[in-house]
CSV table of C-alpha atoms in Angstrom, one decimal:
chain,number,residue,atom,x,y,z
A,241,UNK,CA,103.1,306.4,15.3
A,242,UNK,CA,99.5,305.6,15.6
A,243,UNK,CA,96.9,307.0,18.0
A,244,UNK,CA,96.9,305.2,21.5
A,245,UNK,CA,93.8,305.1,23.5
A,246,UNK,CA,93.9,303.8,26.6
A,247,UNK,CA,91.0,303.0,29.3
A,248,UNK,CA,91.2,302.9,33.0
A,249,UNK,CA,89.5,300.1,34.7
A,250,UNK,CA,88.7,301.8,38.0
A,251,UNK,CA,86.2,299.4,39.5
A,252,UNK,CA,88.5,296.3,39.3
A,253,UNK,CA,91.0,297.0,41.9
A,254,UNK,CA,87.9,298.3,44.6
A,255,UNK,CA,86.9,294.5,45.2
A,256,UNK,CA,87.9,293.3,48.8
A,257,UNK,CA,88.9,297.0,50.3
A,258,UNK,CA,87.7,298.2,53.4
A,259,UNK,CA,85.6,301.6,53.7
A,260,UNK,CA,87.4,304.4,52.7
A,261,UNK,CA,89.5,302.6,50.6
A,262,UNK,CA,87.8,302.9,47.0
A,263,UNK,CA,89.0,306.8,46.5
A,264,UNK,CA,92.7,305.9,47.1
A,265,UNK,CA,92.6,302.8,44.6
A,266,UNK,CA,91.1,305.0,42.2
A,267,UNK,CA,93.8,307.4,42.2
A,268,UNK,CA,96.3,304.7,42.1
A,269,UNK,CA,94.6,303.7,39.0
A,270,UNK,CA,94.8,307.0,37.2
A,271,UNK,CA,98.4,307.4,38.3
A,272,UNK,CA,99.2,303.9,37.1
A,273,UNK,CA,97.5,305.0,33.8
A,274,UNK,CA,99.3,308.3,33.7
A,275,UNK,CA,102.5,306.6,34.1
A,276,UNK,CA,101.5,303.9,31.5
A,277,UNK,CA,100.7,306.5,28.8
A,278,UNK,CA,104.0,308.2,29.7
A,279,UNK,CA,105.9,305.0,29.1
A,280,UNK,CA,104.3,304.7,25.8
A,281,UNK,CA,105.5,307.8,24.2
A,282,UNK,CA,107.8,308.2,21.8
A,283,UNK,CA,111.3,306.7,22.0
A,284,UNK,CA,113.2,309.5,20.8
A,285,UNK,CA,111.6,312.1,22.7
A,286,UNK,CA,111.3,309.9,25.6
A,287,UNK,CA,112.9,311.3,29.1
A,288,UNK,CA,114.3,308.5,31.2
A,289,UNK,CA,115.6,310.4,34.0
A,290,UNK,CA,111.4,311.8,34.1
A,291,UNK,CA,109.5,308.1,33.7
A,292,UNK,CA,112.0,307.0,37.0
A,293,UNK,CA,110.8,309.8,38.9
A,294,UNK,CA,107.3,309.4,38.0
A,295,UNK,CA,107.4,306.3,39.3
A,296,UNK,CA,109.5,306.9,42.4
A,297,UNK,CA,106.6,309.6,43.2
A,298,UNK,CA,104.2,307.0,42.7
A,299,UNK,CA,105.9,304.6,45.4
A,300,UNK,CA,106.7,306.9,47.8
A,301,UNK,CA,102.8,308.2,48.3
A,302,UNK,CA,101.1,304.4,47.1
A,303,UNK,CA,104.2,302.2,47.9
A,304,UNK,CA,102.7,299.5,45.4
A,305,UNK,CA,101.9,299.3,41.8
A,306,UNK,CA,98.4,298.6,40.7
A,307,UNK,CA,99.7,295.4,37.8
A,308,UNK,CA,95.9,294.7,37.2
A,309,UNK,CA,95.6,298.3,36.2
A,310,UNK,CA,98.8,297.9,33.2
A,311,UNK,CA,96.9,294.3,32.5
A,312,UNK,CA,93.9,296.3,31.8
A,313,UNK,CA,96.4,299.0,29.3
A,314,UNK,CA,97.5,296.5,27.2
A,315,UNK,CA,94.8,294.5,26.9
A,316,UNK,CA,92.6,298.1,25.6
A,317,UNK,CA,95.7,298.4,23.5
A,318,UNK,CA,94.7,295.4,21.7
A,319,UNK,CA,91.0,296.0,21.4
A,320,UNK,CA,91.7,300.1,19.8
A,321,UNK,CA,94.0,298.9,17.6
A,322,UNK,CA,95.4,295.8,15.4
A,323,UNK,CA,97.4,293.4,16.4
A,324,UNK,CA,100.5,294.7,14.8
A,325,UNK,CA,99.8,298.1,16.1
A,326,UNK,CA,99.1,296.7,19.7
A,327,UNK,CA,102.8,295.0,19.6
A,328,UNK,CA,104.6,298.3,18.0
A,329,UNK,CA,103.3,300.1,21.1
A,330,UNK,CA,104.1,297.9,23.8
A,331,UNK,CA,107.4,297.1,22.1
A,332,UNK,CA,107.8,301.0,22.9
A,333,UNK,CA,106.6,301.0,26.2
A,334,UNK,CA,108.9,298.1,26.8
A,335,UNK,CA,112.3,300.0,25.5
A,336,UNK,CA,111.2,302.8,27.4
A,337,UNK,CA,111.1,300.8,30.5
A,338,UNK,CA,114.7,299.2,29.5
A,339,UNK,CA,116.0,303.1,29.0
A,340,UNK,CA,115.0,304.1,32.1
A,341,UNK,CA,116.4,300.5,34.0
A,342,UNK,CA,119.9,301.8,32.0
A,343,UNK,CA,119.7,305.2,33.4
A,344,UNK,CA,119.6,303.6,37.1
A,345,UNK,CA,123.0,301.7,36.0
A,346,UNK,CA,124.2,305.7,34.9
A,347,UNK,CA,127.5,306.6,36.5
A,348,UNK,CA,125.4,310.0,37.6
A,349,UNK,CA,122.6,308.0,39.3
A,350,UNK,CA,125.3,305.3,41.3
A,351,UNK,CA,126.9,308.4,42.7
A,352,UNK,CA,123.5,309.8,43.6
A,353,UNK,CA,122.5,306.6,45.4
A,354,UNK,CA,126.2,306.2,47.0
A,355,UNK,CA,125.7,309.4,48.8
A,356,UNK,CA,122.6,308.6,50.0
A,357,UNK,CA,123.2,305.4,51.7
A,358,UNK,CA,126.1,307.4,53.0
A,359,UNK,CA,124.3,309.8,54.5
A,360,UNK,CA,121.4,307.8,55.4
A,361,UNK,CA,118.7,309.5,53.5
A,362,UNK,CA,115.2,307.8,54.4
A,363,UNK,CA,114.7,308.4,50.6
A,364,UNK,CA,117.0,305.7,49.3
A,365,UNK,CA,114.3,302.8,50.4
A,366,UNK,CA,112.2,304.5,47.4
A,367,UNK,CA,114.9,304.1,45.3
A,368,UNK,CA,115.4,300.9,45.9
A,369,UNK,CA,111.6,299.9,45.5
A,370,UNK,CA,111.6,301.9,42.3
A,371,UNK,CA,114.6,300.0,40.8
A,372,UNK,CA,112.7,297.1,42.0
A,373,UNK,CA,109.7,298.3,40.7
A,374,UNK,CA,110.8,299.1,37.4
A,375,UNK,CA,111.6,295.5,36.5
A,376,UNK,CA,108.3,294.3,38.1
A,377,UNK,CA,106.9,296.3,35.9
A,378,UNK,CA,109.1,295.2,32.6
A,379,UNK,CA,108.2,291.6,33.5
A,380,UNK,CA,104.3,292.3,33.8
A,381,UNK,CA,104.5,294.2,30.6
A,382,UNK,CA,105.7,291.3,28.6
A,383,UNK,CA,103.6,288.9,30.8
A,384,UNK,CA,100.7,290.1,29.8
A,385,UNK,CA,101.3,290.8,26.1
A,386,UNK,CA,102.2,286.9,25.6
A,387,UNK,CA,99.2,285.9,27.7
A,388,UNK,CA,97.1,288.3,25.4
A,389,UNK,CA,98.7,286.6,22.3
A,390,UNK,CA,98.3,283.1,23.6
A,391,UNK,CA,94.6,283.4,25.2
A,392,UNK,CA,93.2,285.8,22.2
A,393,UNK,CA,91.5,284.2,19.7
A,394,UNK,CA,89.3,286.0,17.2
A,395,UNK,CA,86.1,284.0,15.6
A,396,UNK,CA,88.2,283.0,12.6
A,397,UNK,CA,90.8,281.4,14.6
A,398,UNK,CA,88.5,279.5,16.8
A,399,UNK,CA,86.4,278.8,14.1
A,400,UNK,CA,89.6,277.2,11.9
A,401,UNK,CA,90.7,275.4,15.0
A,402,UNK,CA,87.6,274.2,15.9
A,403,UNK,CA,87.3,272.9,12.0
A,404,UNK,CA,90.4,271.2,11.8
A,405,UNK,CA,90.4,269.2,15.2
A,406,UNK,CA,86.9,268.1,14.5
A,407,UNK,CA,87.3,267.5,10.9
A,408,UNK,CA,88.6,263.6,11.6
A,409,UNK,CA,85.8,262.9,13.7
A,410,UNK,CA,83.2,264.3,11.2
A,411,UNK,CA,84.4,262.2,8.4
A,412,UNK,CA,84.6,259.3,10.5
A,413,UNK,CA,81.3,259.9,12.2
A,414,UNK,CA,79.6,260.5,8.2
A,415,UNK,CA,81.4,257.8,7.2
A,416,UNK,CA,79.8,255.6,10.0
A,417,UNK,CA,76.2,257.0,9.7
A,418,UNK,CA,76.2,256.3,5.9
A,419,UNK,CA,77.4,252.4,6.4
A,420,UNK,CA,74.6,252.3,9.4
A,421,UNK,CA,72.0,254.0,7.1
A,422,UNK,CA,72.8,251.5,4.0
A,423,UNK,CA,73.1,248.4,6.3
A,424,UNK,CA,69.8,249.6,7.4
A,425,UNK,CA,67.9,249.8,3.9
A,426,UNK,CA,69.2,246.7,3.3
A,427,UNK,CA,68.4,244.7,6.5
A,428,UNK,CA,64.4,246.6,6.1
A,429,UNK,CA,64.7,245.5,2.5
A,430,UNK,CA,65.5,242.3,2.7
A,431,UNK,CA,63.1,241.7,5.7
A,432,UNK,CA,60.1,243.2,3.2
A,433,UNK,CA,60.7,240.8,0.8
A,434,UNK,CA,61.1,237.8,3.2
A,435,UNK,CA,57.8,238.7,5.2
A,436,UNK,CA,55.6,239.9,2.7
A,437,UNK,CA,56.9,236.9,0.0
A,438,UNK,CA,55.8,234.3,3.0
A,439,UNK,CA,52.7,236.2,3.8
A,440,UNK,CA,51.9,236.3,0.3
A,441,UNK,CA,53.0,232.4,-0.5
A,442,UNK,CA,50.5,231.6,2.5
A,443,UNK,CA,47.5,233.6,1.3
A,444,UNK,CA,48.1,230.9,-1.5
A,445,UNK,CA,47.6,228.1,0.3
A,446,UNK,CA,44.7,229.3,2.0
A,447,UNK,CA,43.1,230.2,-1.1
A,448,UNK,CA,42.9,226.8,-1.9
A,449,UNK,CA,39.3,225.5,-0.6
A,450,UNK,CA,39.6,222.2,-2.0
A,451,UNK,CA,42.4,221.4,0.3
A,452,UNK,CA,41.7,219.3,3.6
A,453,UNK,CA,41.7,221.3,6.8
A,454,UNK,CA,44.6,218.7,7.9
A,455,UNK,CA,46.5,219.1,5.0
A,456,UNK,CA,46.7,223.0,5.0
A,457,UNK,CA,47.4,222.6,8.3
A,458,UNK,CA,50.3,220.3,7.5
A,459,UNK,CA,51.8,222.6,5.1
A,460,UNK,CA,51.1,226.1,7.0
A,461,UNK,CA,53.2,224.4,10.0
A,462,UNK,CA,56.2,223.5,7.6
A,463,UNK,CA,55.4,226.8,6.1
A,464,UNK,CA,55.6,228.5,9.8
A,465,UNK,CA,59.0,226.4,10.7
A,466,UNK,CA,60.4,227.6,7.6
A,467,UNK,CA,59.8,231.5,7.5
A,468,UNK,CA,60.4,231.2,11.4
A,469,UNK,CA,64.0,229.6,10.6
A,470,UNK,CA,64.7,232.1,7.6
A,471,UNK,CA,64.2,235.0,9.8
A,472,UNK,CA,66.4,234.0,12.8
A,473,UNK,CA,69.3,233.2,10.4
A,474,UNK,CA,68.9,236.6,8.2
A,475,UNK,CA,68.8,238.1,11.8
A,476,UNK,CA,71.7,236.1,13.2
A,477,UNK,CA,73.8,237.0,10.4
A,478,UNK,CA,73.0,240.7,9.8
A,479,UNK,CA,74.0,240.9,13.7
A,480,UNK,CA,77.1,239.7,13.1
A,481,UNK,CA,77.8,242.0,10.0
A,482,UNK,CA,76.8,245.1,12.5
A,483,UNK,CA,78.0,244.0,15.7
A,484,UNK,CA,74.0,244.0,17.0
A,485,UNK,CA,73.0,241.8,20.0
A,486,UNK,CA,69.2,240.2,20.1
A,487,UNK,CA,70.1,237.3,22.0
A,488,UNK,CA,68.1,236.8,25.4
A,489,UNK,CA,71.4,236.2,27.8
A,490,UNK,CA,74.5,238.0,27.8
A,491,UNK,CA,77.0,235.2,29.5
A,492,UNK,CA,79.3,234.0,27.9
A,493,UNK,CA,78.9,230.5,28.9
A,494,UNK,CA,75.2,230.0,27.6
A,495,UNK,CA,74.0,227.7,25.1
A,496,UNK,CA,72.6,228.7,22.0
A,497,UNK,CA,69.2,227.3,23.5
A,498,UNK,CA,69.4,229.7,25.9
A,499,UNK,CA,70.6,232.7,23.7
A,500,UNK,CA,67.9,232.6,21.6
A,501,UNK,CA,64.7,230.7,23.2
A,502,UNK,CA,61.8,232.4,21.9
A,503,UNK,CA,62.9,230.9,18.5
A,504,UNK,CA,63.1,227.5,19.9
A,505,UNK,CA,59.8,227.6,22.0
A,506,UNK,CA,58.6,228.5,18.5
A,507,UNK,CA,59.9,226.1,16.5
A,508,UNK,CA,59.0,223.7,19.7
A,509,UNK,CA,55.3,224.6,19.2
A,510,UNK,CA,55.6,224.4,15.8
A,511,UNK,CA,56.9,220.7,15.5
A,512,UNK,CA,54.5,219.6,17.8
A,513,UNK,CA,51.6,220.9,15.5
A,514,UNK,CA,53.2,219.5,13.0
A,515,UNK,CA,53.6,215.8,14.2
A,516,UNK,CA,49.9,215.6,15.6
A,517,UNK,CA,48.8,216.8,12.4
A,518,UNK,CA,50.2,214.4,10.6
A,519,UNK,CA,49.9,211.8,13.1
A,520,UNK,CA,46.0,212.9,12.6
A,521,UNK,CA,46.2,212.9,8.9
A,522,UNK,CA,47.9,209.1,8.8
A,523,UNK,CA,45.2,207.8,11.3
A,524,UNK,CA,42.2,209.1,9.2
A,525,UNK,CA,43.7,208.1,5.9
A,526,UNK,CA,44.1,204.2,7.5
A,527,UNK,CA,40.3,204.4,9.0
A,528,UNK,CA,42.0,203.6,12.5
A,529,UNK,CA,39.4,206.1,14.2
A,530,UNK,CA,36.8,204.6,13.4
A,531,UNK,CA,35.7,203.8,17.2
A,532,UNK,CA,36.1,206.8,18.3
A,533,UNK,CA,33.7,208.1,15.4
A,534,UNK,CA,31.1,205.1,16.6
A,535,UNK,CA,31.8,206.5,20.8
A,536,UNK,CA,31.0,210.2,19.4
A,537,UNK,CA,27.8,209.2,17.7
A,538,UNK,CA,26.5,207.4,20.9
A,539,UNK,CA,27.2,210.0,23.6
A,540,UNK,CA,27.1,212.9,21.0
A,541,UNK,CA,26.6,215.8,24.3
A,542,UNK,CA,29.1,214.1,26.6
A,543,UNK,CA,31.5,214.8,23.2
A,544,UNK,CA,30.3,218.2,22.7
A,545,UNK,CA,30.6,219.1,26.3
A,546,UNK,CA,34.4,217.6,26.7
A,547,UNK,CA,35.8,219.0,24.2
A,548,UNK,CA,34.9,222.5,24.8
A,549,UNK,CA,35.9,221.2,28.5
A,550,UNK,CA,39.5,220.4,27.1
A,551,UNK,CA,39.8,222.9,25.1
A,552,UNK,CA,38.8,225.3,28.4
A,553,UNK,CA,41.1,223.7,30.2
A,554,UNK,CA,44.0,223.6,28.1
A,555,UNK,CA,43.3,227.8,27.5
A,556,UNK,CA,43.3,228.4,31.3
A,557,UNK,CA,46.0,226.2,32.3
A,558,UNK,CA,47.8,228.9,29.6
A,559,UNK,CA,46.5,231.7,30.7
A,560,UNK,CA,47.4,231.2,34.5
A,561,UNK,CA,51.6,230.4,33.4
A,562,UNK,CA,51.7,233.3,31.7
A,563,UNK,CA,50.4,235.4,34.5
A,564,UNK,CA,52.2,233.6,37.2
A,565,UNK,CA,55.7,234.1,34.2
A,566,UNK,CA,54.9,237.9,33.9
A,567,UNK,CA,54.1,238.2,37.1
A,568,UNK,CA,57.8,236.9,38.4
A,569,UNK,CA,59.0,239.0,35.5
A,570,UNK,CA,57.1,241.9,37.2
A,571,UNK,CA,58.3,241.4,40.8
């Protein structure tokens, strides 16, 4: 049979006593513990008729068993020694406490009792609490083994358990990072080559000094309308493919014009370009402003002094919506 070392815990119990009480727990414990390592012995050489009288001792001076202190046994039990050790000696302790429950049942200790209620002995109340401690004790015993063996976990067991409840969500969680991180790539990729391309395909028609400043005007707004459109849709679509929301409103009942209006004020601004440039362009190309040309010559200041007027004008009358839009925003 191995070695058993067993610890007392004597500062447990102390918690919540009045003064004076602190000695008399302690010896409770080291009784308790005495008992507990005489309960432990072994089997063969194990003395029921001693373990009940032990205990009946115990109840007649303390009246109550200390169970936190055989909690605190068996659980030092299990830290000394392995686990298969641990249960061999409580599995002893147990049969030792079912020998000594069948000596009470003992034709010799019925007739012992019978006399004693006969004659009234104030002793036979200990008796009785020992009987009834005995299987108190039995039941804590096994209580406290199976909540050691249920609670206990070493590192490896946590650390398998841990693994194989969280294994699902970490392949589902890779497996959702790596379709985010290529849907990514591609969206940044394909956005390079569609911003960069149109920057580049404008720098082209810039280049061009022989072009009229109408015509590259003309073609930078189709140009504009075009990348502008290109984007929205490569945007629209790649939200749709990854569940991602850059509309403006949320309910359910707005239009598309109101989903998305940035894109339409831009491609609003940009048609409007577009037509008064070539509106411009056709008016030049027929000579039709021709009087207007002969009005700028003749009050060539008053011309000068409008159109940076206009232009003023048209720059405030901007600048003033916006604050009074951000403003609202703001508030």
């Amino acid at each position: 049979m191995p070695s058993i070392k067993i610890t007392s815990n004597r500062e447990a119990p102390d918690k919540g006593l009045k003064a004076g009480a602190p000695v008399r727990t302690e010896e409770m414990s080291e009784q308790v513990t005495e008992i507990c390592k005489f309960l432990v012995s072994d089997s063969s050489l194990f003395d029921a008729e001693k373990g009940f009288d032990m205990i009946r001792r115990y109840i007649e001076i303390y009246h109550r068993i200390l169970y936190s202190q055989i909690s605190n046994m068996i659980y030092a039990l299990y830290d000394a020694h392995t686990p298969e050790e641990a249960s061999n000696i409580l599995g002893t302790m147990v049969s030792n406490i079912e020998k000594i429950v069948a000596y009470t049942e003992d034709r010799p200790y019925q007739d012992k009792r019978a006399q004693m209620e006969h004659e009234h002995s104030p002793d036979r109340t200990f008796y009785e609490d020992t009987e009834n401690a005995l299987i108190k004790i039995w039941d804590h015993a096994n209580l406290a083994q199976t909540q050691y063996s249920g609670l206990k976990q070493t590192d490896e067991e946590y650390k398998r358990k841990f693994d194989k409840s969280i294994e699902p969500f970490k392949n589902s969680l890779v497996q959702d990072m790596n379709a985010q991180l290529l849907t990514m790539v591609s969206i940044f990729t394909a956005l390079a080559f569609l911003v960069f391309g149109g920057i580049s395909s404008l720098g082209s028609i810039f280049s061009n000094h022989e072009l009229p400043i109408l015509k590259v005007l003309i073609i930078g707004c189709v140009w504009g309308l075009c990348i502008l459109n290109l984007v929205f849709v490569f945007l629209f679509c790649i939200g749709k493919m990854t569940n991602l929301n850059f509309r403006s409103g949320n309910e359910p009942n707005n239009s598309i014009f109101q989903k998305y209006p940035v894109v339409w004020w831009s491609d609003l601004i940009l048609l409007m370009l577009l037509t008064g440039s070539l509106w411009t362009y056709y008016i030049r190309e027929e000579n039709m402003d021709f009087w207007f040309k002969a009005w700028c010559r003749r009050f060539p200041q008053f011309t000068m002094w409008g159109g940076y007027g206009i232009i003023l004008l048209v720059f405030v009358a901007a600048t003033v919506f916006l604050v009074k839009q951000t403003w609202k925003n703001g508030e």
